[in-house]
C-alpha positions as a Python dict, from the first residue, in 0.01 Angstrom:
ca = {
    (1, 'X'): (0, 0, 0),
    (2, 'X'): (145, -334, -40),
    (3, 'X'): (332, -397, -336),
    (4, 'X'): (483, -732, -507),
    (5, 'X'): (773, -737, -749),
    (6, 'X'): (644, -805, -1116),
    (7, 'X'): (679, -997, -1398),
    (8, 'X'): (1016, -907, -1572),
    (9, 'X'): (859, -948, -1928),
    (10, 'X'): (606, -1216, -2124),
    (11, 'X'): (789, -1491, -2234),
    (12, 'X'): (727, -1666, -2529),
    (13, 'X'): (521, -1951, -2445),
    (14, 'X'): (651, -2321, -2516),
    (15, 'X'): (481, -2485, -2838),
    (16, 'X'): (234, -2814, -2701),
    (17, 'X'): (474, -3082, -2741),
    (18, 'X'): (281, -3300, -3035),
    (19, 'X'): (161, -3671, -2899),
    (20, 'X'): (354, -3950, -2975),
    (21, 'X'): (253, -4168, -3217),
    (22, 'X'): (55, -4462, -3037),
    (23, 'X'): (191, -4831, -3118),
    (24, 'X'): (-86, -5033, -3349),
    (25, 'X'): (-289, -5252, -3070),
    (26, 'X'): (-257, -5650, -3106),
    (27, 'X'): (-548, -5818, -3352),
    (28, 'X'): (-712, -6087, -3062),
    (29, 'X'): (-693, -6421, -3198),
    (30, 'X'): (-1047, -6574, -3348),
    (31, 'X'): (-1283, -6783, -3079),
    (32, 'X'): (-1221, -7153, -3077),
    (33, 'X'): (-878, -7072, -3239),
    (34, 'X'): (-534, -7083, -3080),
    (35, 'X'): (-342, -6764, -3083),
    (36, 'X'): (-37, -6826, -3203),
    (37, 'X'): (244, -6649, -3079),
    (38, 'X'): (416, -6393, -3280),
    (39, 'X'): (729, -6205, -3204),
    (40, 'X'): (732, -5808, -3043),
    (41, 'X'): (778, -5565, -3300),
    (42, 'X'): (805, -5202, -3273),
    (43, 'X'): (540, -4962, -3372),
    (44, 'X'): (645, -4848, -3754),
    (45, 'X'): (475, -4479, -3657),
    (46, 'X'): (806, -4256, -3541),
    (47, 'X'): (692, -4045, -3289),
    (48, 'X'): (736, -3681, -3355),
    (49, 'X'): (959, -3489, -3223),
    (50, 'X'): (907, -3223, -2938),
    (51, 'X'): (938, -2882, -3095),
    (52, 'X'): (1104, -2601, -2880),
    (53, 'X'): (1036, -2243, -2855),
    (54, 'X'): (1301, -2060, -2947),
    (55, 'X'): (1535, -1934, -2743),
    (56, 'X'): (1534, -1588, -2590),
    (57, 'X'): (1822, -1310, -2604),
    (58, 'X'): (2058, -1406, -2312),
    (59, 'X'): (2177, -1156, -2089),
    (60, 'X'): (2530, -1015, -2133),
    (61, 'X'): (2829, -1157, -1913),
    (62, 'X'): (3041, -993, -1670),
    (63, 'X'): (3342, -1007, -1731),
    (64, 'X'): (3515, -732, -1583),
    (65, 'X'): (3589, -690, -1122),
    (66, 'X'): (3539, -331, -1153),
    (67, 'X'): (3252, -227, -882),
    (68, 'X'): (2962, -42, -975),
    (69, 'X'): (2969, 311, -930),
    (70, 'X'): (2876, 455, -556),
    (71, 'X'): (2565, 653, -645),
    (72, 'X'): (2358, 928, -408),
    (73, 'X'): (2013, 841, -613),
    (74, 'X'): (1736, 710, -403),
    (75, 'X'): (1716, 413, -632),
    (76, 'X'): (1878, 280, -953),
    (77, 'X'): (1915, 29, -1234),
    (78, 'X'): (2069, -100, -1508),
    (79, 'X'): (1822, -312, -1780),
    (80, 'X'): (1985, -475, -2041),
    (81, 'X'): (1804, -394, -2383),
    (82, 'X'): (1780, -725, -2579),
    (83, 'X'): (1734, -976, -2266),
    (84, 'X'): (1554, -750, -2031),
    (85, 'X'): (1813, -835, -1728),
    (86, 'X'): (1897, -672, -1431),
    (87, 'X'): (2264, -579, -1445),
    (88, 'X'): (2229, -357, -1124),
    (89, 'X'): (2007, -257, -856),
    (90, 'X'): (2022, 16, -583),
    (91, 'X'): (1672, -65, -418),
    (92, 'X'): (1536, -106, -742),
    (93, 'X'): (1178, -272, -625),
    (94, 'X'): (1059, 50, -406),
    (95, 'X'): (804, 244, -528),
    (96, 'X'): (915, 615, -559),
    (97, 'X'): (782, 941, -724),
    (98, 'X'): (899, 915, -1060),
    (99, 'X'): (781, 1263, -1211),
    (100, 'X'): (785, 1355, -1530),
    (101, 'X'): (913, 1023, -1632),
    (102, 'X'): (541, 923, -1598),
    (103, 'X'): (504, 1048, -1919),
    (104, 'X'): (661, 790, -2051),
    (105, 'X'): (363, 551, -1942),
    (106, 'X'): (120, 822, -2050),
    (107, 'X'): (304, 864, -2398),
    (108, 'X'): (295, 461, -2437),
    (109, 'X'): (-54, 455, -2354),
    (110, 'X'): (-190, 715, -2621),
    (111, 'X'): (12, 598, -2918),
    (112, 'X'): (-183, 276, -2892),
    (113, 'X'): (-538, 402, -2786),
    (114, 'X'): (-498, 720, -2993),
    (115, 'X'): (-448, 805, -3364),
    (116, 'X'): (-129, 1051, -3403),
    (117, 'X'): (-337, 1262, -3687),
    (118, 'X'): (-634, 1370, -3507),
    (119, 'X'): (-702, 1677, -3493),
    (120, 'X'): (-728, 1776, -3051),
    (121, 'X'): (-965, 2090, -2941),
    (122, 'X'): (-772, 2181, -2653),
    (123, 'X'): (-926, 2274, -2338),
    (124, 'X'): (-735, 2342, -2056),
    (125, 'X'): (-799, 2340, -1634),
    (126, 'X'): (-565, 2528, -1500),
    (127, 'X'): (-591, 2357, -1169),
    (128, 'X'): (-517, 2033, -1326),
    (129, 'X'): (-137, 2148, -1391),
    (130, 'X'): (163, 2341, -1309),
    (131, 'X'): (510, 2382, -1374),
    (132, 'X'): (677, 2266, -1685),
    (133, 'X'): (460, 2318, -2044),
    (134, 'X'): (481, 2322, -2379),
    (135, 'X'): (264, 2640, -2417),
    (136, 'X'): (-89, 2555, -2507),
    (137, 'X'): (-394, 2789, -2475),
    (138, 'X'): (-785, 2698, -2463),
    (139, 'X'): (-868, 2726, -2757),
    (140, 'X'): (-557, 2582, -2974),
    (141, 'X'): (-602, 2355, -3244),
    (142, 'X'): (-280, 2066, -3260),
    (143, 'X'): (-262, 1738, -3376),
    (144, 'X'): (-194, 1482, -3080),
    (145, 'X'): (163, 1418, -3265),
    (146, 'X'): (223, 1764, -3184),
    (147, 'X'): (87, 1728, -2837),
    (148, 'X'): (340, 1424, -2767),
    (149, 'X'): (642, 1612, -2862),
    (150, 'X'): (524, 1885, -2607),
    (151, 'X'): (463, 1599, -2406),
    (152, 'X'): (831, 1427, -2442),
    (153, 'X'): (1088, 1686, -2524),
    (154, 'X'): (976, 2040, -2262),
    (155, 'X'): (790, 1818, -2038),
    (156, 'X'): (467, 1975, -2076),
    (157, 'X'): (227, 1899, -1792),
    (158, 'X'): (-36, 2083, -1969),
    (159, 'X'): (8, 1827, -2277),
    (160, 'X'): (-35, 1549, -2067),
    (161, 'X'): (-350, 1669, -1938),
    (162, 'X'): (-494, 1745, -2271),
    (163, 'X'): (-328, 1413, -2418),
    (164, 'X'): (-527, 1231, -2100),
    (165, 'X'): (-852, 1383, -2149),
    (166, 'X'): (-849, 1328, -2550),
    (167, 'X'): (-815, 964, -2516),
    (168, 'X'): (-1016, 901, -2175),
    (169, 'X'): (-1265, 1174, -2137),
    (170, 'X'): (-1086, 1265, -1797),
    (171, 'X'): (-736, 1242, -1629),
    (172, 'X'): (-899, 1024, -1373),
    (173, 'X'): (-1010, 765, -1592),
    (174, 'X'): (-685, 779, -1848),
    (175, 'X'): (-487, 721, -1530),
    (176, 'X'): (-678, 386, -1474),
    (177, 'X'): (-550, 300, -1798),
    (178, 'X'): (-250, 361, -1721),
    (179, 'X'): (-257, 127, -1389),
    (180, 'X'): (-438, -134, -1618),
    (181, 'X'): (-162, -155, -1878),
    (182, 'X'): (144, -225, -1627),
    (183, 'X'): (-88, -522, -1479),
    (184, 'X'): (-109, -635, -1827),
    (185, 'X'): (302, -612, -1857),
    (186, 'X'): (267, -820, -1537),
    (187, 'X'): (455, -519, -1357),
    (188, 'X'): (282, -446, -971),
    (189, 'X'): (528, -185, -848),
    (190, 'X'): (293, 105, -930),
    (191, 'X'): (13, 314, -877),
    (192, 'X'): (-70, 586, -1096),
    (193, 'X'): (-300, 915, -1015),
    (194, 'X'): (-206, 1144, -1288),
    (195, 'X'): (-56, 1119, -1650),
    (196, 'X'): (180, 1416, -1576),
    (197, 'X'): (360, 1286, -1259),
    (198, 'X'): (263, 1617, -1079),
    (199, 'X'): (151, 1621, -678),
    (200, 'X'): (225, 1734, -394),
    (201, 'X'): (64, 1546, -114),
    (202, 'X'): (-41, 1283, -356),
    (203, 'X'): (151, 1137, -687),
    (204, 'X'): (234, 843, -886),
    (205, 'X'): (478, 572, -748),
    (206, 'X'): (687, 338, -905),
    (207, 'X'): (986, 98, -888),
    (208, 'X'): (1288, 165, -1111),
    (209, 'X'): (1258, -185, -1199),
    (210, 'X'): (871, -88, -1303),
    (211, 'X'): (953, 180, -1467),
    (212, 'X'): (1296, -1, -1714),
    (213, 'X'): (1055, -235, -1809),
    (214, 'X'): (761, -37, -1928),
    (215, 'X'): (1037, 207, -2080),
    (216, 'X'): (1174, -87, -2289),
    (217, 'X'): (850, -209, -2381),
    (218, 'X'): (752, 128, -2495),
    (219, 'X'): (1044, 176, -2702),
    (220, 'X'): (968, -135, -2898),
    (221, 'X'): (728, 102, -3084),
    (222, 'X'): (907, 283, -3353),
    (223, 'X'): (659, 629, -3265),
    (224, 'X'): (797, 631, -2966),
    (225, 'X'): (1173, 565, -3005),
    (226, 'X'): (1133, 869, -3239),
    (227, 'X'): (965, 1097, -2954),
    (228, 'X'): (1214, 984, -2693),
    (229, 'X'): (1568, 1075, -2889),
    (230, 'X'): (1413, 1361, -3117),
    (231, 'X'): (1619, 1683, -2997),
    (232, 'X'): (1386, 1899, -3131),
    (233, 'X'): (1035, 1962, -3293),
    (234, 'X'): (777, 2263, -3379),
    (235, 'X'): (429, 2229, -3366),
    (236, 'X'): (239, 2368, -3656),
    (237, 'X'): (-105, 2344, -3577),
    (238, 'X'): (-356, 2687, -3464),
    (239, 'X'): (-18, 2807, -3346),
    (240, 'X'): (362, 2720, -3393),
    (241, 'X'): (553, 2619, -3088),
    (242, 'X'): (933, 2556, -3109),
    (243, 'X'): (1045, 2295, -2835),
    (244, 'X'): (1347, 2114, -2735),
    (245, 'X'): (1434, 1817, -2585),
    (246, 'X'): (1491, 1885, -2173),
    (247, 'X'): (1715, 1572, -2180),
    (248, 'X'): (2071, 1707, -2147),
    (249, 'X'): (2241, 1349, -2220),
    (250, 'X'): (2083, 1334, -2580),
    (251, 'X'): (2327, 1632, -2637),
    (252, 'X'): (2642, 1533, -2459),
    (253, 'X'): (2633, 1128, -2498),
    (254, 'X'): (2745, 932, -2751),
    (255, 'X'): (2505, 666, -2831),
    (256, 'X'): (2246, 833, -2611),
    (257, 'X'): (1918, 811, -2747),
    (258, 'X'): (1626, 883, -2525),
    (259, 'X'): (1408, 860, -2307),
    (260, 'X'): (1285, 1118, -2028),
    (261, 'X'): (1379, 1315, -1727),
    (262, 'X'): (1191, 1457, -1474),
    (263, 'X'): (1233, 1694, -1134),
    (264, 'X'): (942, 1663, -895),
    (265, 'X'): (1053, 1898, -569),
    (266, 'X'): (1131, 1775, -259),
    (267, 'X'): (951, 1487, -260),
    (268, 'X'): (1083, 1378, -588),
    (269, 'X'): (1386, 1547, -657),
    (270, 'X'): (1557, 1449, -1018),
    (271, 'X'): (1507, 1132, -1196),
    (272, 'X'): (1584, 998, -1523),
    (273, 'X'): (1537, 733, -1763),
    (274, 'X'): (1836, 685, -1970),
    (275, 'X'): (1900, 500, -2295),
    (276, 'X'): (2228, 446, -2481),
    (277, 'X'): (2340, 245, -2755),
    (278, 'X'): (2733, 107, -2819),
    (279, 'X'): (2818, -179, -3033),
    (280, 'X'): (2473, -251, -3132),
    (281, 'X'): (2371, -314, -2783),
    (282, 'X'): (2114, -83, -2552),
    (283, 'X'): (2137, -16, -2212),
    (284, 'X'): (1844, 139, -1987),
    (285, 'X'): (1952, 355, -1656),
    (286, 'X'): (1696, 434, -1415),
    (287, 'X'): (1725, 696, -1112),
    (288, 'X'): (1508, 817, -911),
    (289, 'X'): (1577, 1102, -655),
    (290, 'X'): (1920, 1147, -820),
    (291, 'X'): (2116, 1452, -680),
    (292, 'X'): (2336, 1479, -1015),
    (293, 'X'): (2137, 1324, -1285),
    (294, 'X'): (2350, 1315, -1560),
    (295, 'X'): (2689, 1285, -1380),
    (296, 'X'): (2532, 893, -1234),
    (297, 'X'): (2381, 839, -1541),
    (298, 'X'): (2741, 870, -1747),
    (299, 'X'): (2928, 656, -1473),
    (300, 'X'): (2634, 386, -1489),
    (301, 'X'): (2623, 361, -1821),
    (302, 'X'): (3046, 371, -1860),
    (303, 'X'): (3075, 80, -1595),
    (304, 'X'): (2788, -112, -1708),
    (305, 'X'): (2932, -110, -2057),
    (306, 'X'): (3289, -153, -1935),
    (307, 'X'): (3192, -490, -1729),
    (308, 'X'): (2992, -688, -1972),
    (309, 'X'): (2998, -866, -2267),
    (310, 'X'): (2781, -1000, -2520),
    (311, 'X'): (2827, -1363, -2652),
    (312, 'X'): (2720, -1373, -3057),
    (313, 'X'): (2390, -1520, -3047),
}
């Protein structure tokens, strides 16, 4: 399938620069009269001025000759937070498998189509997942809060499917939301089957540069920031279920704060999405197929920090 790099992010669009005030037209002199002449003056109406959006974050500068890291990952990234700028790429437009960071998409997409009270009847098909859970059982009663947290934090391929079918009546159909809401971010790079990132002959695909931007749109949502750096919850619904957050770098860090990892086999391998936080300014690193996740992540995120600055804006 052909794919085209996307937008990087919606801009604000430029205010319609008001018209300028039009000069007052010349009375024509009375028939059988002669006009006498009268001296040029300027129109008295000031025009108005042209009013400018205001101006976007700009991206940080580099200031420092240090090279970036060498990296084994099948692709990479660095996104700056405020701006949204690529501060590094290791083929960071080819669609790859992403696994279970696709539940960062599928996270995004139920906090604003679902309500994070209700009340979710789970029903599971067993064919429908594998690997990773957070522990449900047909039958359980949790609230889709809960269901998120097993989503984010173990991974759980089962809450994904029961997440999907809640909010779309079928995985199928919830992963055609999914597709529809990176066209709306403008982002191309993609194609989503599933809402866990599971397959085997057939699974989700998607840039690193897709998958920075929909992970910093995302965490633009406060609901979501929480899920993606929360160490640890327990679900109290039919059941309880203790869980912890899978994402080693959370724990080891400083200034880490989210967002999702993921191991998808051969195919697949590792991948991460990383956020950090120093000086009041947020960093996203992206690998996919990463042989040491959270050894490239650290030396990313140290050189990437090292080797830019940002101006006071």
């Amino acid at each position: 399938m052909a794919v085209t790099a996307g937008v990087a992010d919606a801009l604000v669009s430029p205010e319609s620069t008001p018209a300028r005030g039009a000069p007052v037209a010349a009375v024509p002199p009375t028939a059988g009269t002669t006009a006498t002449p009268t001296p040029a003056t300027k129109s008295t109406v000031a025009p108005r001025p042209s009013i400018a959006p205001p101006p976007g974050p700009q991206p940080p500068r580099r200031v420092g000759q240090t090279p970036p890291p060498l990296l084994a990952a099948g692709a990479a990234l660095v996104l700056d937070g405020d701006s949204g700028a690529v501060l590094f790429e290791k083929d960071g437009h080819t669609p790859l498998p992403p696994a279970s960071t696709t539940k960062i998409l599928t996270a995004m997409v139920a906090l604003e189509r679902g309500r994070l009270d209700d009340e979710v009847n789970v029903t599971l098909d067993d064919r429908a997942y594998w690997g990773s859970v957070m522990g449900l059982r047909t039958g359980d009663r949790f609230t889709l809060r809960d269901l998120l947290y097993g989503l984010m934090l173990p991974s759980g391929n089962d809450a994904a499917y029961v997440i999907a079918v809640h909010i779309a009546g079928s995985e199928r159909d919830f992963a055609g939301l999914m597709n529809q809401r990176m066209r709306e971010l403008g982002l191309t790079e993609n194609d989503f089957i599933n809402a866990s990132g599971l397959g085997r002959t057939e699974t989700n695909k998607v840039s690193a540069y897709d998958l920075a931007q929909v992970t910093r749109h995302a965490m633009t949502n406060p609901e979501f920031a929480t899920l993606a750096g929360a160490r640890a919850w327990t679900a109290r619904g039919s059941r309880v279920i203790g869980m912890r957050n899978l994402n080693g770098l959370l724990f080891s860090y400083p200034g880490a704060d989210g967002v999702k990892i993921g191991y998808g086999g051969r195919s697949a391998g590792n991948t991460i999405v990383a956020s950090a936080v120093r000086g009041g300014k947020r960093l996203y690193v992206v690998l996919l197929n990463v042989p040491d996740r959270d050894g490239e992540s650290i030396r990313l995120f140290n050189w990437a920090f090292a080797v830019h600055t940002w101006d006071e804006q």
